[in-house]
Amino acid sequence: WGSHYVTAYEIFLNNKLFGSGFKSFRYECRKDEYDFIKLNKKYNLNMIASGCSSHPHNLYIEVLSELGVTGLILFLLLLYYTILIPFIKNYKYIKNDTEILIVLSIIVTYIFPFRPSGSFSSSVFSTNLWFFIGFYLYFINQLKYKTKKIKE
């Protein structure tokens, strides 16, 4: 996947603010300026294959190359408000709820930045990620009812 990462990085460098466009990696990587022979010379690498694919195989690099810094910030804010804020607000109840901790650990493994991943927009990877985030938010919402029963 290294060649995909280098190609995506080059695409990002040419489109830093807004990226190259949603789901555009597969078209951008075919351009002559991203040829692996040129990238080998530029970075003194030894890539033996093209970095062209349907996606760069890393969630954050994909968002960065296709949506730029603006898209990455929005994506991180989305994760912050849907995962971290509910966790912080309900921490004292979550630490005793194994369902939420299991689903949260699955989500963390999905969004871990240093692992290869599927496409953000068109793969089973993304479907599963949003599926687990939905379960997480459901379980967080159910905490309200559990805490009411405990208080009564």
PDB file of N, CA, C and O in Angstrom, residues 89-146:
ATOM      1  N   LYS A  89     -19.650  13.124  27.964  1.00  0.00           N
ATOM      2  CA  LYS A  89     -20.851  13.498  28.715  1.00  0.00           C
ATOM      3  C   LYS A  89     -21.394  12.354  29.582  1.00  0.00           C
ATOM      4  O   LYS A  89     -21.995  12.593  30.614  1.00  0.00           O
ATOM      5  N   ASN A  90     -21.208  11.134  29.136  1.00  0.00           N
ATOM      6  CA  ASN A  90     -21.796   9.988  29.819  1.00  0.00           C
ATOM      7  C   ASN A  90     -20.755   9.043  30.415  1.00  0.00           C
ATOM      8  O   ASN A  90     -21.047   7.878  30.682  1.00  0.00           O
ATOM      9  N   TYR A  91     -19.554   9.534  30.647  1.00  0.00           N
ATOM     10  CA  TYR A  91     -18.462   8.663  31.078  1.00  0.00           C
ATOM     11  C   TYR A  91     -18.788   7.878  32.344  1.00  0.00           C
ATOM     12  O   TYR A  91     -18.523   6.687  32.429  1.00  0.00           O
ATOM     13  N   LYS A  92     -19.387   8.523  33.332  1.00  0.00           N
ATOM     14  CA  LYS A  92     -19.624   7.823  34.600  1.00  0.00           C
ATOM     15  C   LYS A  92     -20.608   6.657  34.455  1.00  0.00           C
ATOM     16  O   LYS A  92     -20.590   5.727  35.242  1.00  0.00           O
ATOM     17  N   TYR A  93     -21.448   6.701  33.436  1.00  0.00           N
ATOM     18  CA  TYR A  93     -22.379   5.598  33.186  1.00  0.00           C
ATOM     19  C   TYR A  93     -21.792   4.566  32.220  1.00  0.00           C
ATOM     20  O   TYR A  93     -22.099   3.385  32.310  1.00  0.00           O
ATOM     21  N   ILE A  94     -20.948   5.032  31.305  1.00  0.00           N
ATOM     22  CA  ILE A  94     -20.387   4.144  30.283  1.00  0.00           C
ATOM     23  C   ILE A  94     -19.398   3.160  30.876  1.00  0.00           C
ATOM     24  O   ILE A  94     -19.327   2.008  30.448  1.00  0.00           O
ATOM     25  N   LYS A  95     -18.626   3.587  31.866  1.00  0.00           N
ATOM     26  CA  LYS A  95     -17.569   2.710  32.381  1.00  0.00           C
ATOM     27  C   LYS A  95     -18.099   1.395  32.950  1.00  0.00           C
ATOM     28  O   LYS A  95     -17.350   0.442  33.097  1.00  0.00           O
ATOM     29  N   ASN A  96     -19.377   1.321  33.238  1.00  0.00           N
ATOM     30  CA  ASN A  96     -19.980   0.083  33.730  1.00  0.00           C
ATOM     31  C   ASN A  96     -20.839  -0.621  32.688  1.00  0.00           C
ATOM     32  O   ASN A  96     -21.488  -1.615  32.988  1.00  0.00           O
ATOM     33  N   ASP A  97     -20.874  -0.115  31.480  1.00  0.00           N
ATOM     34  CA  ASP A  97     -21.731  -0.668  30.430  1.00  0.00           C
ATOM     35  C   ASP A  97     -20.871  -1.375  29.378  1.00  0.00           C
ATOM     36  O   ASP A  97     -20.245  -0.735  28.533  1.00  0.00           O
ATOM     37  N   THR A  98     -20.844  -2.685  29.418  1.00  0.00           N
ATOM     38  CA  THR A  98     -19.954  -3.440  28.534  1.00  0.00           C
ATOM     39  C   THR A  98     -20.351  -3.347  27.071  1.00  0.00           C
ATOM     40  O   THR A  98     -19.481  -3.377  26.206  1.00  0.00           O
ATOM     41  N   GLU A  99     -21.645  -3.222  26.758  1.00  0.00           N
ATOM     42  CA  GLU A  99     -22.069  -3.138  25.349  1.00  0.00           C
ATOM     43  C   GLU A  99     -21.436  -1.928  24.678  1.00  0.00           C
ATOM     44  O   GLU A  99     -20.922  -2.012  23.559  1.00  0.00           O
ATOM     45  N   ILE A 100     -21.502  -0.798  25.366  1.00  0.00           N
ATOM     46  CA  ILE A 100     -20.949   0.432  24.792  1.00  0.00           C
ATOM     47  C   ILE A 100     -19.446   0.318  24.658  1.00  0.00           C
ATOM     48  O   ILE A 100     -18.876   0.727  23.640  1.00  0.00           O
ATOM     49  N   LEU A 101     -18.781  -0.237  25.644  1.00  0.00           N
ATOM     50  CA  LEU A 101     -17.327  -0.364  25.580  1.00  0.00           C
ATOM     51  C   LEU A 101     -16.885  -1.286  24.451  1.00  0.00           C
ATOM     52  O   LEU A 101     -15.884  -1.014  23.780  1.00  0.00           O
ATOM     53  N   ILE A 102     -17.631  -2.343  24.204  1.00  0.00           N
ATOM     54  CA  ILE A 102     -17.296  -3.250  23.106  1.00  0.00           C
ATOM     55  C   ILE A 102     -17.479  -2.557  21.764  1.00  0.00           C
ATOM     56  O   ILE A 102     -16.594  -2.595  20.904  1.00  0.00           O
ATOM     57  N   VAL A 103     -18.617  -1.898  21.573  1.00  0.00           N
ATOM     58  CA  VAL A 103     -18.868  -1.204  20.308  1.00  0.00           C
ATOM     59  C   VAL A 103     -17.869  -0.065  20.119  1.00  0.00           C
ATOM     60  O   VAL A 103     -17.345   0.138  19.019  1.00  0.00           O
ATOM     61  N   LEU A 104     -17.553   0.647  21.184  1.00  0.00           N
ATOM     62  CA  LEU A 104     -16.582   1.741  21.103  1.00  0.00           C
ATOM     63  C   LEU A 104     -15.194   1.216  20.741  1.00  0.00           C
ATOM     64  O   LEU A 104     -14.486   1.834  19.940  1.00  0.00           O
ATOM     65  N   SER A 105     -14.812   0.075  21.281  1.00  0.00           N
ATOM     66  CA  SER A 105     -13.504  -0.485  20.932  1.00  0.00           C
ATOM     67  C   SER A 105     -13.458  -0.909  19.463  1.00  0.00           C
ATOM     68  O   SER A 105     -12.427  -0.758  18.803  1.00  0.00           O
ATOM     69  N   ILE A 106     -14.567  -1.404  18.936  1.00  0.00           N
ATOM     70  CA  ILE A 106     -14.630  -1.743  17.512  1.00  0.00           C
ATOM     71  C   ILE A 106     -14.483  -0.481  16.669  1.00  0.00           C
ATOM     72  O   ILE A 106     -13.744  -0.461  15.679  1.00  0.00           O
ATOM     73  N   ILE A 107     -15.166   0.580  17.051  1.00  0.00           N
ATOM     74  CA  ILE A 107     -15.080   1.845  16.313  1.00  0.00           C
ATOM     75  C   ILE A 107     -13.650   2.370  16.331  1.00  0.00           C
ATOM     76  O   ILE A 107     -13.127   2.816  15.302  1.00  0.00           O
ATOM     77  N   VAL A 108     -13.006   2.306  17.488  1.00  0.00           N
ATOM     78  CA  VAL A 108     -11.626   2.798  17.593  1.00  0.00           C
ATOM     79  C   VAL A 108     -10.697   2.004  16.692  1.00  0.00           C
ATOM     80  O   VAL A 108      -9.807   2.570  16.051  1.00  0.00           O
ATOM     81  N   THR A 109     -10.903   0.694  16.591  1.00  0.00           N
ATOM     82  CA  THR A 109     -10.057  -0.087  15.690  1.00  0.00           C
ATOM     83  C   THR A 109     -10.321   0.280  14.233  1.00  0.00           C
ATOM     84  O   THR A 109      -9.401   0.233  13.410  1.00  0.00           O
ATOM     85  N   TYR A 110     -11.550   0.652  13.917  1.00  0.00           N
ATOM     86  CA  TYR A 110     -11.861   1.073  12.554  1.00  0.00           C
ATOM     87  C   TYR A 110     -11.240   2.417  12.206  1.00  0.00           C
ATOM     88  O   TYR A 110     -10.810   2.629  11.081  1.00  0.00           O
ATOM     89  N   ILE A 111     -11.220   3.340  13.139  1.00  0.00           N
ATOM     90  CA  ILE A 111     -10.730   4.688  12.825  1.00  0.00           C
ATOM     91  C   ILE A 111      -9.276   4.898  13.236  1.00  0.00           C
ATOM     92  O   ILE A 111      -8.769   6.009  13.148  1.00  0.00           O
ATOM     93  N   PHE A 112      -8.593   3.844  13.650  1.00  0.00           N
ATOM     94  CA  PHE A 112      -7.184   3.953  13.995  1.00  0.00           C
ATOM     95  C   PHE A 112      -6.416   4.409  12.751  1.00  0.00           C
ATOM     96  O   PHE A 112      -6.527   3.795  11.690  1.00  0.00           O
ATOM     97  N   PRO A 113      -5.643   5.481  12.859  1.00  0.00           N
ATOM     98  CA  PRO A 113      -5.077   6.092  11.652  1.00  0.00           C
ATOM     99  C   PRO A 113      -3.936   5.333  10.981  1.00  0.00           C
ATOM    100  O   PRO A 113      -3.669   5.546   9.810  1.00  0.00           O
ATOM    101  N   PHE A 114      -3.263   4.429  11.674  1.00  0.00           N
ATOM    102  CA  PHE A 114      -2.066   3.805  11.107  1.00  0.00           C
ATOM    103  C   PHE A 114      -2.301   2.394  10.586  1.00  0.00           C
ATOM    104  O   PHE A 114      -1.407   1.569  10.584  1.00  0.00           O
ATOM    105  N   ARG A 115      -3.495   2.138  10.119  1.00  0.00           N
ATOM    106  CA  ARG A 115      -3.782   0.828   9.553  1.00  0.00           C
ATOM    107  C   ARG A 115      -4.403   0.978   8.169  1.00  0.00           C
ATOM    108  O   ARG A 115      -5.090   1.958   7.896  1.00  0.00           O
ATOM    109  N   PRO A 116      -4.170   0.028   7.296  1.00  0.00           N
ATOM    110  CA  PRO A 116      -4.841   0.057   5.997  1.00  0.00           C
ATOM    111  C   PRO A 116      -6.341  -0.134   6.193  1.00  0.00           C
ATOM    112  O   PRO A 116      -6.779  -0.807   7.117  1.00  0.00           O
ATOM    113  N   SER A 117      -7.107   0.483   5.323  1.00  0.00           N
ATOM    114  CA  SER A 117      -8.557   0.390   5.449  1.00  0.00           C
ATOM    115  C   SER A 117      -9.195   0.386   4.075  1.00  0.00           C
ATOM    116  O   SER A 117      -8.551   0.632   3.072  1.00  0.00           O
ATOM    117  N   GLY A 118     -10.473   0.164   4.086  1.00  0.00           N
ATOM    118  CA  GLY A 118     -11.238   0.217   2.847  1.00  0.00           C
ATOM    119  C   GLY A 118     -11.553   1.652   2.483  1.00  0.00           C
ATOM    120  O   GLY A 118     -11.169   2.600   3.157  1.00  0.00           O
ATOM    121  N   SER A 119     -12.264   1.802   1.418  1.00  0.00           N
ATOM    122  CA  SER A 119     -12.636   3.124   0.944  1.00  0.00           C
ATOM    123  C   SER A 119     -13.641   3.773   1.897  1.00  0.00           C
ATOM    124  O   SER A 119     -14.515   3.118   2.443  1.00  0.00           O
ATOM    125  N   PHE A 120     -13.514   5.066   2.066  1.00  0.00           N
ATOM    126  CA  PHE A 120     -14.400   5.822   2.937  1.00  0.00           C
ATOM    127  C   PHE A 120     -15.827   5.823   2.410  1.00  0.00           C
ATOM    128  O   PHE A 120     -16.781   5.834   3.172  1.00  0.00           O
ATOM    129  N   SER A 121     -15.982   5.806   1.110  1.00  0.00           N
ATOM    130  CA  SER A 121     -17.303   6.022   0.533  1.00  0.00           C
ATOM    131  C   SER A 121     -17.932   4.817  -0.153  1.00  0.00           C
ATOM    132  O   SER A 121     -19.125   4.813  -0.395  1.00  0.00           O
ATOM    133  N   SER A 122     -17.164   3.803  -0.461  1.00  0.00           N
ATOM    134  CA  SER A 122     -17.766   2.739  -1.268  1.00  0.00           C
ATOM    135  C   SER A 122     -17.204   1.352  -0.956  1.00  0.00           C
ATOM    136  O   SER A 122     -16.717   0.667  -1.841  1.00  0.00           O
ATOM    137  N   SER A 123     -17.285   0.972   0.301  1.00  0.00           N
ATOM    138  CA  SER A 123     -16.825  -0.368   0.636  1.00  0.00           C
ATOM    139  C   SER A 123     -17.549  -0.872   1.875  1.00  0.00           C
ATOM    140  O   SER A 123     -18.234  -0.138   2.575  1.00  0.00           O
ATOM    141  N   VAL A 124     -17.355  -2.138   2.151  1.00  0.00           N
ATOM    142  CA  VAL A 124     -17.926  -2.748   3.342  1.00  0.00           C
ATOM    143  C   VAL A 124     -17.314  -2.101   4.584  1.00  0.00           C
ATOM    144  O   VAL A 124     -17.973  -1.982   5.612  1.00  0.00           O
ATOM    145  N   PHE A 125     -16.072  -1.668   4.476  1.00  0.00           N
ATOM    146  CA  PHE A 125     -15.411  -0.992   5.594  1.00  0.00           C
ATOM    147  C   PHE A 125     -16.239   0.195   6.085  1.00  0.00           C
ATOM    148  O   PHE A 125     -16.533   0.327   7.266  1.00  0.00           O
ATOM    149  N   SER A 126     -16.610   1.043   5.182  1.00  0.00           N
ATOM    150  CA  SER A 126     -17.380   2.236   5.548  1.00  0.00           C
ATOM    151  C   SER A 126     -18.770   1.864   6.059  1.00  0.00           C
ATOM    152  O   SER A 126     -19.254   2.454   7.027  1.00  0.00           O
ATOM    153  N   THR A 127     -19.391   0.891   5.441  1.00  0.00           N
ATOM    154  CA  THR A 127     -20.709   0.443   5.896  1.00  0.00           C
ATOM    155  C   THR A 127     -20.636  -0.037   7.340  1.00  0.00           C
ATOM    156  O   THR A 127     -21.465   0.340   8.173  1.00  0.00           O
ATOM    157  N   ASN A 128     -19.645  -0.851   7.634  1.00  0.00           N
ATOM    158  CA  ASN A 128     -19.487  -1.357   8.995  1.00  0.00           C
ATOM    159  C   ASN A 128     -19.174  -0.235   9.983  1.00  0.00           C
ATOM    160  O   ASN A 128     -19.687  -0.246  11.101  1.00  0.00           O
ATOM    161  N   LEU A 129     -18.329   0.705   9.586  1.00  0.00           N
ATOM    162  CA  LEU A 129     -17.998   1.821  10.476  1.00  0.00           C
ATOM    163  C   LEU A 129     -19.243   2.590  10.878  1.00  0.00           C
ATOM    164  O   LEU A 129     -19.505   2.810  12.071  1.00  0.00           O
ATOM    165  N   TRP A 130     -20.066   2.978   9.931  1.00  0.00           N
ATOM    166  CA  TRP A 130     -21.268   3.758  10.236  1.00  0.00           C
ATOM    167  C   TRP A 130     -22.314   2.902  10.946  1.00  0.00           C
ATOM    168  O   TRP A 130     -23.090   3.402  11.760  1.00  0.00           O
ATOM    169  N   PHE A 131     -22.318   1.618  10.669  1.00  0.00           N
ATOM    170  CA  PHE A 131     -23.203   0.689  11.364  1.00  0.00           C
ATOM    171  C   PHE A 131     -22.867   0.660  12.860  1.00  0.00           C
ATOM    172  O   PHE A 131     -23.741   0.785  13.715  1.00  0.00           O
ATOM    173  N   PHE A 132     -21.589   0.517  13.185  1.00  0.00           N
ATOM    174  CA  PHE A 132     -21.169   0.483  14.584  1.00  0.00           C
ATOM    175  C   PHE A 132     -21.342   1.836  15.268  1.00  0.00           C
ATOM    176  O   PHE A 132     -21.657   1.897  16.457  1.00  0.00           O
ATOM    177  N   ILE A 133     -21.136   2.922  14.534  1.00  0.00           N
ATOM    178  CA  ILE A 133     -21.383   4.246  15.119  1.00  0.00           C
ATOM    179  C   ILE A 133     -22.865   4.389  15.442  1.00  0.00           C
ATOM    180  O   ILE A 133     -23.237   4.944  16.481  1.00  0.00           O
ATOM    181  N   GLY A 134     -23.723   3.866  14.587  1.00  0.00           N
ATOM    182  CA  GLY A 134     -25.163   3.888  14.869  1.00  0.00           C
ATOM    183  C   GLY A 134     -25.508   3.101  16.122  1.00  0.00           C
ATOM    184  O   GLY A 134     -26.292   3.557  16.962  1.00  0.00           O
ATOM    185  N   PHE A 135     -24.926   1.908  16.273  1.00  0.00           N
ATOM    186  CA  PHE A 135     -25.146   1.128  17.491  1.00  0.00           C
ATOM    187  C   PHE A 135     -24.636   1.868  18.722  1.00  0.00           C
ATOM    188  O   PHE A 135     -25.287   1.887  19.763  1.00  0.00           O
ATOM    189  N   TYR A 136     -23.481   2.478  18.597  1.00  0.00           N
ATOM    190  CA  TYR A 136     -22.894   3.238  19.709  1.00  0.00           C
ATOM    191  C   TYR A 136     -23.842   4.358  20.147  1.00  0.00           C
ATOM    192  O   TYR A 136     -24.128   4.517  21.333  1.00  0.00           O
ATOM    193  N   LEU A 137     -24.350   5.120  19.190  1.00  0.00           N
ATOM    194  CA  LEU A 137     -25.254   6.218  19.517  1.00  0.00           C
ATOM    195  C   LEU A 137     -26.571   5.693  20.098  1.00  0.00           C
ATOM    196  O   LEU A 137     -27.151   6.315  20.988  1.00  0.00           O
ATOM    197  N   TYR A 138     -27.021   4.543  19.619  1.00  0.00           N
ATOM    198  CA  TYR A 138     -28.223   3.934  20.188  1.00  0.00           C
ATOM    199  C   TYR A 138     -27.998   3.568  21.655  1.00  0.00           C
ATOM    200  O   TYR A 138     -28.826   3.877  22.519  1.00  0.00           O
ATOM    201  N   PHE A 139     -26.879   2.913  21.935  1.00  0.00           N
ATOM    202  CA  PHE A 139     -26.590   2.511  23.316  1.00  0.00           C
ATOM    203  C   PHE A 139     -26.394   3.728  24.224  1.00  0.00           C
ATOM    204  O   PHE A 139     -26.806   3.710  25.377  1.00  0.00           O
ATOM    205  N   ILE A 140     -25.777   4.776  23.695  1.00  0.00           N
ATOM    206  CA  ILE A 140     -25.612   6.018  24.472  1.00  0.00           C
ATOM    207  C   ILE A 140     -26.983   6.597  24.792  1.00  0.00           C
ATOM    208  O   ILE A 140     -27.245   7.047  25.907  1.00  0.00           O
ATOM    209  N   ASN A 141     -27.863   6.596  23.819  1.00  0.00           N
ATOM    210  CA  ASN A 141     -29.212   7.122  24.019  1.00  0.00           C
ATOM    211  C   ASN A 141     -29.974   6.290  25.052  1.00  0.00           C
ATOM    212  O   ASN A 141     -30.760   6.825  25.831  1.00  0.00           O
ATOM    213  N   GLN A 142     -29.758   4.995  25.075  1.00  0.00           N
ATOM    214  CA  GLN A 142     -30.422   4.120  26.035  1.00  0.00           C
ATOM    215  C   GLN A 142     -29.945   4.354  27.466  1.00  0.00           C
ATOM    216  O   GLN A 142     -30.635   4.000  28.418  1.00  0.00           O
ATOM    217  N   LEU A 143     -28.765   4.978  27.624  1.00  0.00           N
ATOM    218  CA  LEU A 143     -28.266   5.285  28.970  1.00  0.00           C
ATOM    219  C   LEU A 143     -29.222   6.196  29.728  1.00  0.00           C
ATOM    220  O   LEU A 143     -29.350   6.098  30.945  1.00  0.00           O
ATOM    221  N   LYS A 144     -29.909   7.073  29.010  1.00  0.00           N
ATOM    222  CA  LYS A 144     -30.867   7.981  29.653  1.00  0.00           C
ATOM    223  C   LYS A 144     -31.957   7.190  30.373  1.00  0.00           C
ATOM    224  O   LYS A 144     -32.329   7.504  31.487  1.00  0.00           O
ATOM    225  N   TYR A 145     -32.436   6.138  29.715  1.00  0.00           N
ATOM    226  CA  TYR A 145     -33.503   5.327  30.303  1.00  0.00           C
ATOM    227  C   TYR A 145     -32.972   4.457  31.446  1.00  0.00           C
ATOM    228  O   TYR A 145     -33.647   4.255  32.444  1.00  0.00           O
ATOM    229  N   LYS A 146     -31.766   3.951  31.297  1.00  0.00           N
ATOM    230  CA  LYS A 146     -31.161   3.135  32.348  1.00  0.00           C
ATOM    231  C   LYS A 146     -30.912   3.975  33.611  1.00  0.00           C
ATOM    232  O   LYS A 146     -31.136   3.508  34.715  1.00  0.00           O
TER     233      LYS A 146
END
